[in-house]
Every structure is written in structure tokens, then in C-alpha cells.
Coordinates of C-alpha atoms and ligand atoms in Angstrom, one line a residue:
X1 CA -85.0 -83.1 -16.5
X2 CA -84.7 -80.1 -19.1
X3 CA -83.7 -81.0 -22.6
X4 CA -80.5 -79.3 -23.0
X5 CA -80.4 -79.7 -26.5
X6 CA -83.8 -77.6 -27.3
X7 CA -83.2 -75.1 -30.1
X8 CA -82.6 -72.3 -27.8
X9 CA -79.3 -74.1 -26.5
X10 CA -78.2 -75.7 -29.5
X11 CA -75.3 -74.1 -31.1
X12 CA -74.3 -72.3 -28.2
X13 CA -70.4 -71.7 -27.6
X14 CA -69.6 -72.5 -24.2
X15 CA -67.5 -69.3 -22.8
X16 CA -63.9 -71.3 -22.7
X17 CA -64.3 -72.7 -25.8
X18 CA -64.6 -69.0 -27.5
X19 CA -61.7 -67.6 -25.0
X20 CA -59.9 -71.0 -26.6
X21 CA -60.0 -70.3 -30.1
X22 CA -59.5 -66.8 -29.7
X23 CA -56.3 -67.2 -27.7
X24 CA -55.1 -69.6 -30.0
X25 CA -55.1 -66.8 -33.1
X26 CA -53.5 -64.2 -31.1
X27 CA -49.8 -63.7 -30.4
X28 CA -48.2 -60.3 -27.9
X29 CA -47.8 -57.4 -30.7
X30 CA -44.6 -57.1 -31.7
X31 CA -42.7 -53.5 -30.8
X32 CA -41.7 -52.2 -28.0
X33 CA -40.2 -49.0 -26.3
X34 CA -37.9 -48.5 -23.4
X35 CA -39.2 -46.3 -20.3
X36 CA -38.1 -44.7 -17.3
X37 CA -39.5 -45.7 -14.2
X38 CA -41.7 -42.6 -13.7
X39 CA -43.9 -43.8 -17.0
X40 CA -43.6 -47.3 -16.7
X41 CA -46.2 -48.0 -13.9
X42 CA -49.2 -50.6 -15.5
X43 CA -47.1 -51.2 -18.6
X44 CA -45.7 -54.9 -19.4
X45 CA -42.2 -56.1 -19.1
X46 CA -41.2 -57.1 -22.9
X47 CA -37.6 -58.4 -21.3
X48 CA -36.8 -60.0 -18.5
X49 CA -34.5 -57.8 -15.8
X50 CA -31.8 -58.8 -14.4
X51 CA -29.5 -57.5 -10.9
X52 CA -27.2 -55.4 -12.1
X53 CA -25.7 -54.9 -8.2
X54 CA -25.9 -57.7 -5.3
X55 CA -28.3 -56.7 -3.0
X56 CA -28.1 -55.2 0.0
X57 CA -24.8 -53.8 -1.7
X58 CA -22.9 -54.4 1.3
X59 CA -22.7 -55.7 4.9
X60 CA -25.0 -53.3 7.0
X61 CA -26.8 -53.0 10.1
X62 CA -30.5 -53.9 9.9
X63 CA -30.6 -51.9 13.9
X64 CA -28.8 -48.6 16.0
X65 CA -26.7 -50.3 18.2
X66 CA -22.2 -51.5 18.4
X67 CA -20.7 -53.3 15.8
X68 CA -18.4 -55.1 17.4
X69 CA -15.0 -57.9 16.6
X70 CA -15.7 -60.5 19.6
X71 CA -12.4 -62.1 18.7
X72 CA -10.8 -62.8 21.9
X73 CA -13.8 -61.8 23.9
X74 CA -15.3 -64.7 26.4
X75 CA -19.1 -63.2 26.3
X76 CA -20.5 -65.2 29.4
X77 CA -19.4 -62.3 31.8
X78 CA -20.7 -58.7 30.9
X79 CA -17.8 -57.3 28.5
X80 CA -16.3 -53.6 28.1
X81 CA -15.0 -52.5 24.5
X82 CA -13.7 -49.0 23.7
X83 CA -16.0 -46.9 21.1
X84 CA -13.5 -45.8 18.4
X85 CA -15.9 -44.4 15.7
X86 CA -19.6 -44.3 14.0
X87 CA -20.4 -45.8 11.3
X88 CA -23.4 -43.6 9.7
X89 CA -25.8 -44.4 6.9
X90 CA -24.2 -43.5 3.9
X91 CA -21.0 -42.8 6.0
X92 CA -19.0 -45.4 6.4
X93 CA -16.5 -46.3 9.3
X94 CA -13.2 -46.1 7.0
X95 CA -10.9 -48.6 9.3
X96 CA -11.2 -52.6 10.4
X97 CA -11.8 -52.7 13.5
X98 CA -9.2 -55.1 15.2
X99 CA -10.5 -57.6 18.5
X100 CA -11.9 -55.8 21.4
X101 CA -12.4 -52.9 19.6
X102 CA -16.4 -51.4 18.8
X103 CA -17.9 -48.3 17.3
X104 CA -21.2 -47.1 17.3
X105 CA -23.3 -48.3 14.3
X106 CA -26.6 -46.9 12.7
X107 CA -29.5 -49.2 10.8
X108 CA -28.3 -48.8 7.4
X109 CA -24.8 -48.1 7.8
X110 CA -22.3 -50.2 6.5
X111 CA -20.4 -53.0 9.1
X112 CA -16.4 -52.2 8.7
X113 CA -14.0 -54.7 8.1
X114 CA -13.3 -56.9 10.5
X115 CA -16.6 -56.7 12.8
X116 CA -18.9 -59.6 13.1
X117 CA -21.8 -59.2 15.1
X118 CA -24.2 -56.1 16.2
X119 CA -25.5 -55.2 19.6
X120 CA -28.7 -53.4 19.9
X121 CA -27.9 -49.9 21.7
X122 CA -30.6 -51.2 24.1
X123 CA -28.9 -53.7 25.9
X124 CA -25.8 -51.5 26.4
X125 CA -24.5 -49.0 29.1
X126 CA -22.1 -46.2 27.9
X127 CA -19.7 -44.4 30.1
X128 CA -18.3 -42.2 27.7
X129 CA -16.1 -44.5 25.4
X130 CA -16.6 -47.3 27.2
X131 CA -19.4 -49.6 26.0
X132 CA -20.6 -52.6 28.4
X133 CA -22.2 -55.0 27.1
X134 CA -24.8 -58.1 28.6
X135 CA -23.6 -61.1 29.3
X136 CA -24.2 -63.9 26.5
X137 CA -25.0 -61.3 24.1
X138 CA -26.3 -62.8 20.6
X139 CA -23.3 -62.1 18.2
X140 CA -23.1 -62.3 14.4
X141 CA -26.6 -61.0 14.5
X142 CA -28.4 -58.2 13.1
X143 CA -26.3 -57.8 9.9
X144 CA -28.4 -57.8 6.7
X145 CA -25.8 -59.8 4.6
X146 CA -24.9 -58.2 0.7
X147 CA -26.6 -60.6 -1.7
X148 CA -28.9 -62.0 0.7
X149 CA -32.1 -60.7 -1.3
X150 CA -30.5 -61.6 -4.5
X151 CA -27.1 -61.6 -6.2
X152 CA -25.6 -60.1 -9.2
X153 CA -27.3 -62.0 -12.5
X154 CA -30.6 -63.3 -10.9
X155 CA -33.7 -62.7 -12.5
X156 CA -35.6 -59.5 -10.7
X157 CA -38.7 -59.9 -12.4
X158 CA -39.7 -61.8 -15.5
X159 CA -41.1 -60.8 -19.0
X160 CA -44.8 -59.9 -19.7
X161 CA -44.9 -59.1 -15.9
X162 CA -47.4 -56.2 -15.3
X163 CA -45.3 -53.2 -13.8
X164 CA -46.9 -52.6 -10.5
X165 CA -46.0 -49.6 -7.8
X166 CA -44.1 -52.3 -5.7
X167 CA -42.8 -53.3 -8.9
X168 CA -41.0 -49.7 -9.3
X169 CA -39.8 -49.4 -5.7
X170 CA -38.1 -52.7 -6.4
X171 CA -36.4 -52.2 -9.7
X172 CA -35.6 -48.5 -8.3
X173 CA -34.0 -50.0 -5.6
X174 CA -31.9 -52.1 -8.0
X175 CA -30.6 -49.4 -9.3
X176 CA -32.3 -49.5 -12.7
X177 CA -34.1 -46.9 -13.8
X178 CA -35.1 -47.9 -17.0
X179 CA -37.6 -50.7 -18.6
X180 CA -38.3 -52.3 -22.0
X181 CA -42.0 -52.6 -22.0
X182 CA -44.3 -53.9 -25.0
X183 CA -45.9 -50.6 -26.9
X184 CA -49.3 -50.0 -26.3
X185 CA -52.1 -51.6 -28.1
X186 CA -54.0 -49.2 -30.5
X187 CA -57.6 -50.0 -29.8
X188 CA -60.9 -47.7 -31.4
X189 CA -64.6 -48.5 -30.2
X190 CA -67.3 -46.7 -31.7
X191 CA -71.3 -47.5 -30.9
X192 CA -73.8 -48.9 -33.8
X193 CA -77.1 -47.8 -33.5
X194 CA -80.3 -45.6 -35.1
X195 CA -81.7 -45.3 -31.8
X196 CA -78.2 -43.8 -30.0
X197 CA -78.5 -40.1 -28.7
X198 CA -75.0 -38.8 -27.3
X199 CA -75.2 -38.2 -23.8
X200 CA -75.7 -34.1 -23.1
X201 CA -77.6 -34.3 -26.7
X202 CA -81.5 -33.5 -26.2
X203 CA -83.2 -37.1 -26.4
X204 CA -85.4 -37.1 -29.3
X205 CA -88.4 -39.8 -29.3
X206 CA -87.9 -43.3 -29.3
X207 CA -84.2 -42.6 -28.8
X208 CA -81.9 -43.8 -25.8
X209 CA -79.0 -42.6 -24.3
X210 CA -75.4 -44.1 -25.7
X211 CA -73.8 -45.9 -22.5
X212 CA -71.9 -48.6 -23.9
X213 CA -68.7 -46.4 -25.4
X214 CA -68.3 -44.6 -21.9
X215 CA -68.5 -48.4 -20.5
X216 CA -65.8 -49.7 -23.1
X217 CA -64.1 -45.9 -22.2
X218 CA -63.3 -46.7 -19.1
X219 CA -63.7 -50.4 -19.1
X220 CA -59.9 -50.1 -21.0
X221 CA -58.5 -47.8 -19.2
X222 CA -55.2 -49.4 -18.8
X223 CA -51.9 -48.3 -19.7
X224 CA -51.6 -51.1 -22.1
X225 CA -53.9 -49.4 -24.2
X226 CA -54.3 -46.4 -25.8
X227 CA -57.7 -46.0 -26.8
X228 CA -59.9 -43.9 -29.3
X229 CA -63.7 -43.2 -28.9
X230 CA -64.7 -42.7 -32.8
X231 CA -68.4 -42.1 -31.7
X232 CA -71.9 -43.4 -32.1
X233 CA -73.3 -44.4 -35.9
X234 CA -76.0 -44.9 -37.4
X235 CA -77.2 -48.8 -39.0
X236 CA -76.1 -47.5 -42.1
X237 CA -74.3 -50.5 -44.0
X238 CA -71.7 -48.1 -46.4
X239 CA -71.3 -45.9 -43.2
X240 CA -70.2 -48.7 -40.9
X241 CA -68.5 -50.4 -43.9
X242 CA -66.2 -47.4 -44.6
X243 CA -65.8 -46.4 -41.1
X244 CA -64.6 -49.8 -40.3
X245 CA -62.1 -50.3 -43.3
X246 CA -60.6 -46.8 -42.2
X247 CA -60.2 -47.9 -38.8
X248 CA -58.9 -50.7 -39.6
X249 CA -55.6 -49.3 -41.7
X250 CA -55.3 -47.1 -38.2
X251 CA -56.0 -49.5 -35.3
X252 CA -54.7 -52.7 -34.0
X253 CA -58.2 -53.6 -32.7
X254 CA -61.7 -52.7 -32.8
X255 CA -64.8 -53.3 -30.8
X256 CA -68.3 -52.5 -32.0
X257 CA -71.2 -52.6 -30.1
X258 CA -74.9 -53.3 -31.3
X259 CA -75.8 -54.5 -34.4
X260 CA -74.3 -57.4 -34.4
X261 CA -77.2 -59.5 -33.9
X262 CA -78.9 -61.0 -37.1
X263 CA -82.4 -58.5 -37.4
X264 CA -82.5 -56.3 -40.7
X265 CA -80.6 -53.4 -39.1
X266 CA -78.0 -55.9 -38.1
X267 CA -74.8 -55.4 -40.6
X268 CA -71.6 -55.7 -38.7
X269 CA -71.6 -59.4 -39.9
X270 CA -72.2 -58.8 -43.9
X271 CA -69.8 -56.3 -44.0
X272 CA -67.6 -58.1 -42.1
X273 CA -67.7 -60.9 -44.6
X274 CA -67.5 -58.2 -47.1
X275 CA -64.3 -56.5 -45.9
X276 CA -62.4 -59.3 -43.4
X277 CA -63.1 -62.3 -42.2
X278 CA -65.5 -63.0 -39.1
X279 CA -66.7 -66.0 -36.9
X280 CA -70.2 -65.1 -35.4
X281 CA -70.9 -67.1 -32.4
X282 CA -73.9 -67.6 -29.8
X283 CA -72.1 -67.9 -26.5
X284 CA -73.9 -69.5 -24.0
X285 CA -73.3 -67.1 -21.6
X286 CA -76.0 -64.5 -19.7
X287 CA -75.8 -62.0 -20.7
X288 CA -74.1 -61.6 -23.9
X289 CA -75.0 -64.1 -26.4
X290 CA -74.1 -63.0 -29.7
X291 CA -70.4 -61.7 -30.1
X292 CA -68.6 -61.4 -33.2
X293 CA -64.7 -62.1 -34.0
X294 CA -62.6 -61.7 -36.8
X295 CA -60.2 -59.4 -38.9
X296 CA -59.9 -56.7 -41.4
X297 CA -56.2 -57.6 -42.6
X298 CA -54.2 -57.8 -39.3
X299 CA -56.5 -55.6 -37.3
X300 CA -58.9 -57.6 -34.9
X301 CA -62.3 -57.1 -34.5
X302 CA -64.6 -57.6 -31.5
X303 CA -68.0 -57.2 -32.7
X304 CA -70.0 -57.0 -28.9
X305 CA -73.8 -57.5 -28.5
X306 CA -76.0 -54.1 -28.1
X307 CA -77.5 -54.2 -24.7
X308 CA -75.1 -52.3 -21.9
X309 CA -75.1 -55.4 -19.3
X310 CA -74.3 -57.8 -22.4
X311 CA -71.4 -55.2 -23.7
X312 CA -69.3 -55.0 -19.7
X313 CA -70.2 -58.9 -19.4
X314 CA -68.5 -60.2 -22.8
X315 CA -65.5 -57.5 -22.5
X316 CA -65.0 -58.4 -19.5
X317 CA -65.3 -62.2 -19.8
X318 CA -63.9 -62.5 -23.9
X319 CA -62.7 -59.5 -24.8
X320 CA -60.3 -58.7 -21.8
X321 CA -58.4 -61.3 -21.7
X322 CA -57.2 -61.5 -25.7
X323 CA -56.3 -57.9 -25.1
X324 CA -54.4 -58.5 -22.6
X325 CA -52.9 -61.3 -24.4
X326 CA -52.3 -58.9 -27.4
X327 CA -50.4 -56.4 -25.1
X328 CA -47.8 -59.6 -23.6
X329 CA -49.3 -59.7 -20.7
X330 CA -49.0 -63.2 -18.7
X331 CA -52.2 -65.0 -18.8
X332 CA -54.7 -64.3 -15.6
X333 CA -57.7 -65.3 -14.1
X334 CA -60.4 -63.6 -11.9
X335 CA -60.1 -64.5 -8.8
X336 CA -63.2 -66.5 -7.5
X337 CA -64.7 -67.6 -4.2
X338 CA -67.5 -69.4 -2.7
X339 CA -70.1 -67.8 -0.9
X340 CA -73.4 -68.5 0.8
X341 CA -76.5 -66.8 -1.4
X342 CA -79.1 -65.1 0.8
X343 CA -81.6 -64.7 -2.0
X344 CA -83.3 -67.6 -3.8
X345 CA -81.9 -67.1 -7.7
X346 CA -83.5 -68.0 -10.9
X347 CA -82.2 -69.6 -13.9
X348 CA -82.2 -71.4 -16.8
X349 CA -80.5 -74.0 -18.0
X350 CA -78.6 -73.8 -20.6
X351 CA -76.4 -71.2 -20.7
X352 CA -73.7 -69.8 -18.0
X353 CA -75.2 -66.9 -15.7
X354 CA -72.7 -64.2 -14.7
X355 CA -75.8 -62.5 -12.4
X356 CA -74.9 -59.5 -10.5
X357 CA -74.4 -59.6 -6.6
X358 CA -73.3 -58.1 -3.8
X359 CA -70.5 -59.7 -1.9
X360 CA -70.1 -59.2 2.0
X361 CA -67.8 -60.4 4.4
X362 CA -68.4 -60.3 8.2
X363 CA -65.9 -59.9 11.1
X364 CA -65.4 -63.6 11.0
X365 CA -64.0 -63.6 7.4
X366 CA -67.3 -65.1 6.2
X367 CA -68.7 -64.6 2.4
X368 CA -72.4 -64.0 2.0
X369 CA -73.7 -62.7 -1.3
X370 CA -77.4 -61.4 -2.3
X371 CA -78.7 -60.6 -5.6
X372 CA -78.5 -56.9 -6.7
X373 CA -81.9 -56.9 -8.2
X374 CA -83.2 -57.3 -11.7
X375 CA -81.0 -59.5 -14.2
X376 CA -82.0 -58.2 -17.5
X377 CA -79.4 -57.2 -20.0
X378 CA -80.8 -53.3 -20.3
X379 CA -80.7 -53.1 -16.8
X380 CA -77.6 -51.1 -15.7
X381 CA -78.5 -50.0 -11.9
X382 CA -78.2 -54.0 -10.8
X383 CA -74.9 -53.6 -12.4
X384 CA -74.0 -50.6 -11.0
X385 CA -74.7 -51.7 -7.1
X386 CA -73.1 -54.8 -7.8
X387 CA -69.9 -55.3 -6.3
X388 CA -69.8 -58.8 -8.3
X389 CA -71.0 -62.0 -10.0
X390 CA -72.4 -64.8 -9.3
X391 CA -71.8 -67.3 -11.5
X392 CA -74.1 -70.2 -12.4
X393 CA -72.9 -73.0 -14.5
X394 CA -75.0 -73.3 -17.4
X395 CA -76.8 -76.9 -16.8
X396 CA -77.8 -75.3 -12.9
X397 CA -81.0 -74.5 -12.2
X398 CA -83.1 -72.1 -10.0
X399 CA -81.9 -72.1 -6.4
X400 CA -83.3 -71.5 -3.8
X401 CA -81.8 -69.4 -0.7
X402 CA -79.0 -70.6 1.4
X403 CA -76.7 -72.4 -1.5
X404 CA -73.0 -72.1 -2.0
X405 CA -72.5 -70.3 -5.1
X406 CA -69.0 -69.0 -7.2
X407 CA -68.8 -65.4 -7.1
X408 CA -66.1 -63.4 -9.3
X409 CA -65.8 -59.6 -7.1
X410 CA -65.3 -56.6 -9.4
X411 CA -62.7 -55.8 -7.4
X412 CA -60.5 -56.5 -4.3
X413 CA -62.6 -53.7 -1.8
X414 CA -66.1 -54.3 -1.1
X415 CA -68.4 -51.8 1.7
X416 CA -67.4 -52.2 4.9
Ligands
LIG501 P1 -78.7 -54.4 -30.9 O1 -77.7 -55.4 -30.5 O2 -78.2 -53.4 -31.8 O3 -79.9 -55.1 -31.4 O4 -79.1 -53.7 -29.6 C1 -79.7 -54.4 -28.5 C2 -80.2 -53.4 -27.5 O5 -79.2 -52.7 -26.9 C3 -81.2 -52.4 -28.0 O6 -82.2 -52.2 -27.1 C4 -80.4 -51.2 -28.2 O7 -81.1 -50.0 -28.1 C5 -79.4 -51.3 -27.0 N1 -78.2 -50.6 -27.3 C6 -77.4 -50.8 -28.4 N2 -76.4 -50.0 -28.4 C7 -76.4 -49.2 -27.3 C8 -75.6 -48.2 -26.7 N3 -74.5 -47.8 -27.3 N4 -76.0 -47.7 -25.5 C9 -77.1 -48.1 -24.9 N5 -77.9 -49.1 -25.4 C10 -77.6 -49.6 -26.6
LIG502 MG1 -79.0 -52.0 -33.0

């Protein structure tokens, strides 16, 4: 059995316990701003809505067919009625129809006074204006009722809901056209790094390629957000130190990423302590084990590890959810499923594995998932053909192939 508590694994902050005490520091932002419809998609609710209307707003047809009064009708022989009007959509039949009388009705349109069921223009003949109808005909039926979907006064959708396309069609529908949504969170990122070339820049020697602020660029793309790329910088410590304090009087979070490690060209965590205050944990998760938290005043600070795998990982896992928090979103999960590994996996024990995997499904609705390749932290192209995690709980071992694993999709849509 492995020692669990070797010095490797010691001190290490399981995953929930760091998404614990960060969401117990953080509160929505306060502000908001009202919106039309046509901007509002993605953004959160800051109020509930209310109905302002019943809905449907009236009595209408849900079919093309006769409205009909049946008072005084015996329906168990075929019937005749005479046809004394329409009633379009959006043009309503202006009279009550009294017993025996019908008029031609449209889906949509509203049912006049007085008529109580609809019959589908199917099961009737028409001689001019006279109508026959079936025998034993089902009445009071296809009416959509006003208020059936909800009444005047009931909750339409709830606060710190996400606005979602549906979302729009129903509050459009509603007849309101206007939301009060929680203002976007002010978020800058910049890279940390002597070694950093900007992409399109020549690549000088020993230098890489900066890949973890076009990650974090479209990693919050979100309406919540509104997001500023300050660049890559070198591990300069009154650099970083004055390019964090100015941030910080501008922003209402900021992520770093690199340096945040503890090697001599580490310094997001002495200037940290210098300027704010800062919690540097090892998180027992793979990748991604160092991540630092704090604040400079009331700006919050996410200070992510260097290596690109390590930098989606922790966003995703740590970082993602307290912004979302921040911008009054609802708490959510990822959605996760079981699925049969076809490739034998190695691990560790001792800290939580988010490998990368690809997740299929076969006609039968069946979930297999194979590994995407190599797991290392630098390596983005296992990443990148990914189309999800597995995830190992951190006292699990190698496995071999054929297990039942947890994997966490990237997404909703995997290759058919
Ligand atoms: P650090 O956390 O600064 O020690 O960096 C760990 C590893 O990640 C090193 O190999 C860095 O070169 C690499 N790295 C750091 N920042 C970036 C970045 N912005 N883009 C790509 N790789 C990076
Ligand atoms: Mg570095």
C-alpha cells in the first residue's frame, strides 16, 4: 500500500477544499445595469422577473378548424351548424356566438364569447355555410386556455439565472423587453515569464511561445466578463510589482500565469505579500499544483501555475467557478459520466488526475473513453484532441484497461 503521507503529498489541498474557501470570501459584485433583450443574451439576471400579462393572453385555438357553442346540440348523431364568421390570428371574431351557431377558426386566433369547444377542419364537410360535423365529436378541446402557462405575478425566471437564447424567446414572449442583469466583471490576465516570446514575434534561443494568455483569452470569453490582455512580462520583481498594483486600482480580478512557483525567478508570492494579501497552496490536483489566491485591496487575485495544461486545468477547475460566483451567477457543476476506459491509465496516488480523453458514444448510447496521449503539463496537443477528462480520484492507482472511470466532457458535442 503507498504511504500517502510521503512528503510529496503532504500539504496538499484537496481541489474542494480550495473551491471551499475561496467561495466562502467571495460575494456577486455589486452594480448592475438594465438591458434590452437584443444585448442581454449570456448575461445574469440580477432580479427576479415577474408576468406582467397572463399567458396565452387569451382563449385561442391551438388548431384550423370550427369553434363551435354545442349548447343545445345532442353530438351522438352527425350535426349541421351554420358558419357565420372567421376568427383570424390577430383578428378576432367580434360577436358571441349564441347555441348552434359556428365560425371558422384559425390556430392562434382568439375563441369568441360564448364558444366552447374546437373541431379540427379535418373531420368536417362544408357545403357552403353549412358545416357537418362527426358524430361524438370531442368538444371543449383544442383551446389553449389564457394563464394556462402562467398567470399574471408568477415568477418567469429567477435571479442569477444565466440569460439563455430560449431564455430571450421566453421573456420576449412575455412581453418584456427589458432585463436587469449584474454588470460585468472587470478581469486583466497578463503572462510572467523571461522565457515568453509573443506569438508572430521571431523566437529567439531558449525562448517559447506565450500560449497561456490566448488560453485565459478565450478560456473567458463570456459575457459576464469583460476582459483585458495586459501582455507578457518579464520575472522582473518592481516590474510585476508595479504592474500589479496598477491593475489592481483598474480591475476587479486578476490572473497571472507562471512564476508563481517558489524557484528564484518565482515573485508573484513576495510581492504579493508585499502589496496584498495571498494564500499559496499546493493543490493536489494533476495538473496544476501550485495556485496562488489573494487580494490587492478589493481586487482578487488568481496567481495560476506556468505550464499551459496546468493554466486551462486550474481555471477551469478553481478559477471558473469563483468568477462565476463573482458575476451572480447560480452555483454549477460539470456535468459528469461514467464511462468504460479502453486504454490501461497510469497514476499516482496522491493527488486528483484530470487526464485528458476522448469520449465516444455508440449508436446504443454507450460511453467508451481512451486516453488522448501524453499527460504532461507542457503538453498541449493531448489537450487539444481531447474532447474531455478523466478523472482519477487522488488515492487511485494505475488501471489497467476496461475500468469504469468519471469523465467530465468539454462540452455537450463530441465527433460523430
Ligand atoms: P513557471 O511556473 O513560471 O515556473 O513556468 C512553468 C513552465 O511553464 C515553464 O516551462 C515555462 O516556460 C512554462 N510557461 C510559463 N508561462 C508560459 C506561457 N505564458 N506560455 C507557455 N508556457 C509558459
Ligand atoms: Mg516562470
Amino acid at each position: 500500500m503507498t504511504n500517502l503521507c510521503n512528503s510529496k503529498t503532504q500539504n496538499l489541498l484537496p481541489i474542494e477544499q480550495a473551491n471551499a474557501k475561496i467561495r466562502n470570501q467571495l460575494q456577486a459584485i455589486t452594480g448592475n445595469e438594465k438591458l434590452s433583450l437584443n444585448t442581454a443574451l449570456g448575461r445574469t439576471l440580477q432580479k427576479s422577473v415577474l408576468a406582467r400579462y397572463n399567458y396565452p393572453f387569451n382563449d385561442v385555438s391551438s388548431m384550423d378548424g370550427y369553434a363551435l357553442n354545442t349548447q343545445g346540440i345532442n353530438p351522438i348523431q352527425p350535426f349541421q351548424l351554420t358558419c357565420c364568421g372567421t376568427s383570424w390570428a390577430g383578428k378576432p371574431y367580434p360577436k358571441t356566438l349564441s347555441p348552434n351557431q359556428c365560425i371558422r377558426i384559425f390556430t392562434g386566433a382568439v375563441l369568441p364569447q360564448g364558444a366552447d369547444s374546437i373541431i379540427i377542419q379535418e373531420l368536417v364537410s362544408v357545403q357552403e355555410t353549412t358545416i357537418t360535423f362527426p358524430a361524438n365529436p370531442t368538444l371543449y378541446d383544442n383551446i389553449r386556455f389564457s394563464g394556462e402557462d402562467y398567470k399574471k405575478g408568477d415568477l418567469l425566471l429567477p435571479v442569477h439565472k444565466k440569460l439563455t437564447a430560449v431564455d430571450l424567446s421566453f421573456l420576449a414572449s412575455a412581453g418584456i423587453y427589458e432585463v436587469s442583469v449584474y454588470r460585468q466583471v472587470n478581469i486583466a490576465f497578463f503572462s510572467t515569464g523571461d522565457e515568453l516570446t509573443t506569438v508572430g514575434q521571431p523566437l529567439g534561443s531558449g525562448k517559447v511561445f506565450d500560449s497561456n494568455r490566448h488560453a485565459l483569452n478565450g478560456l473567458l470569453d463570456d459575457p459576464c466578463y469583460n476582459c483585458t490582455d495586459l501582455g507578457r512580462y518579464a520575472d522582473h520583481y518592481e516590474l510585476l510589482k508595479k504592474t500589479l498594483q496598477d491593475a489592481a486600482n483598474q480591475y476587479d480580478v486578476l490572473i497571472t500565469t507562471g512564476g508563481a512557483s517558489v524557484g528564484d525567478a518565482d515573485f508573484i508570492k513576495d510581492i504579493m505579500n508585499e502589496i496584498g494579501q495571498i494564500d499559496f497552496w499546493k493543490i493536489a490536483m494533476k495538473p496544476g499544483k501550485p495556485l496562488a489566491f489573494g487580494h490587492i485591496n478589493s481586487t482578487l487575485f488568481f496567481g495560476l501555475p506556468g505550464n499551459p495544461v496546468s493554466v486551462i486545468a486550474t481555471f477551469q477547475q478553481i478559477v471558473e467557478p469563483a468568477l462565476k460566483q463573482l458575476a451572480g451567477l447560480s452555483p454549477t457543476k460539470r456535468l459528469q459520466l461514467k464511462a468504460q476506459c479502453l486504454t490501461a491509465l497510469k497514476k499516482t496516488p496522491g493527488r486528483k488526475d484530470f487526464q485528458r480523453g476522448i469520449l465516444k458514444q455508440n449508436d446504443n448510447g454507450d460511453l467508451t473513453v481512451i486516453s488522448s496521449g501524453q499527460q504532461g503539463s507542457h503538453i498541449l496537443s493531448s489537450i487539444s484532441a481531447a474532447n474531455c477528462y478523466i478523472i482519477l480520484e487522488a488515492q487511485c492507482h494505475s488501471l489497467p484497461a476496461g475500468q469504469w472511470v468519471t469523465v467530465e466532457p468539454f462540452s455537450c458535442f463530441i465527433a460523430e
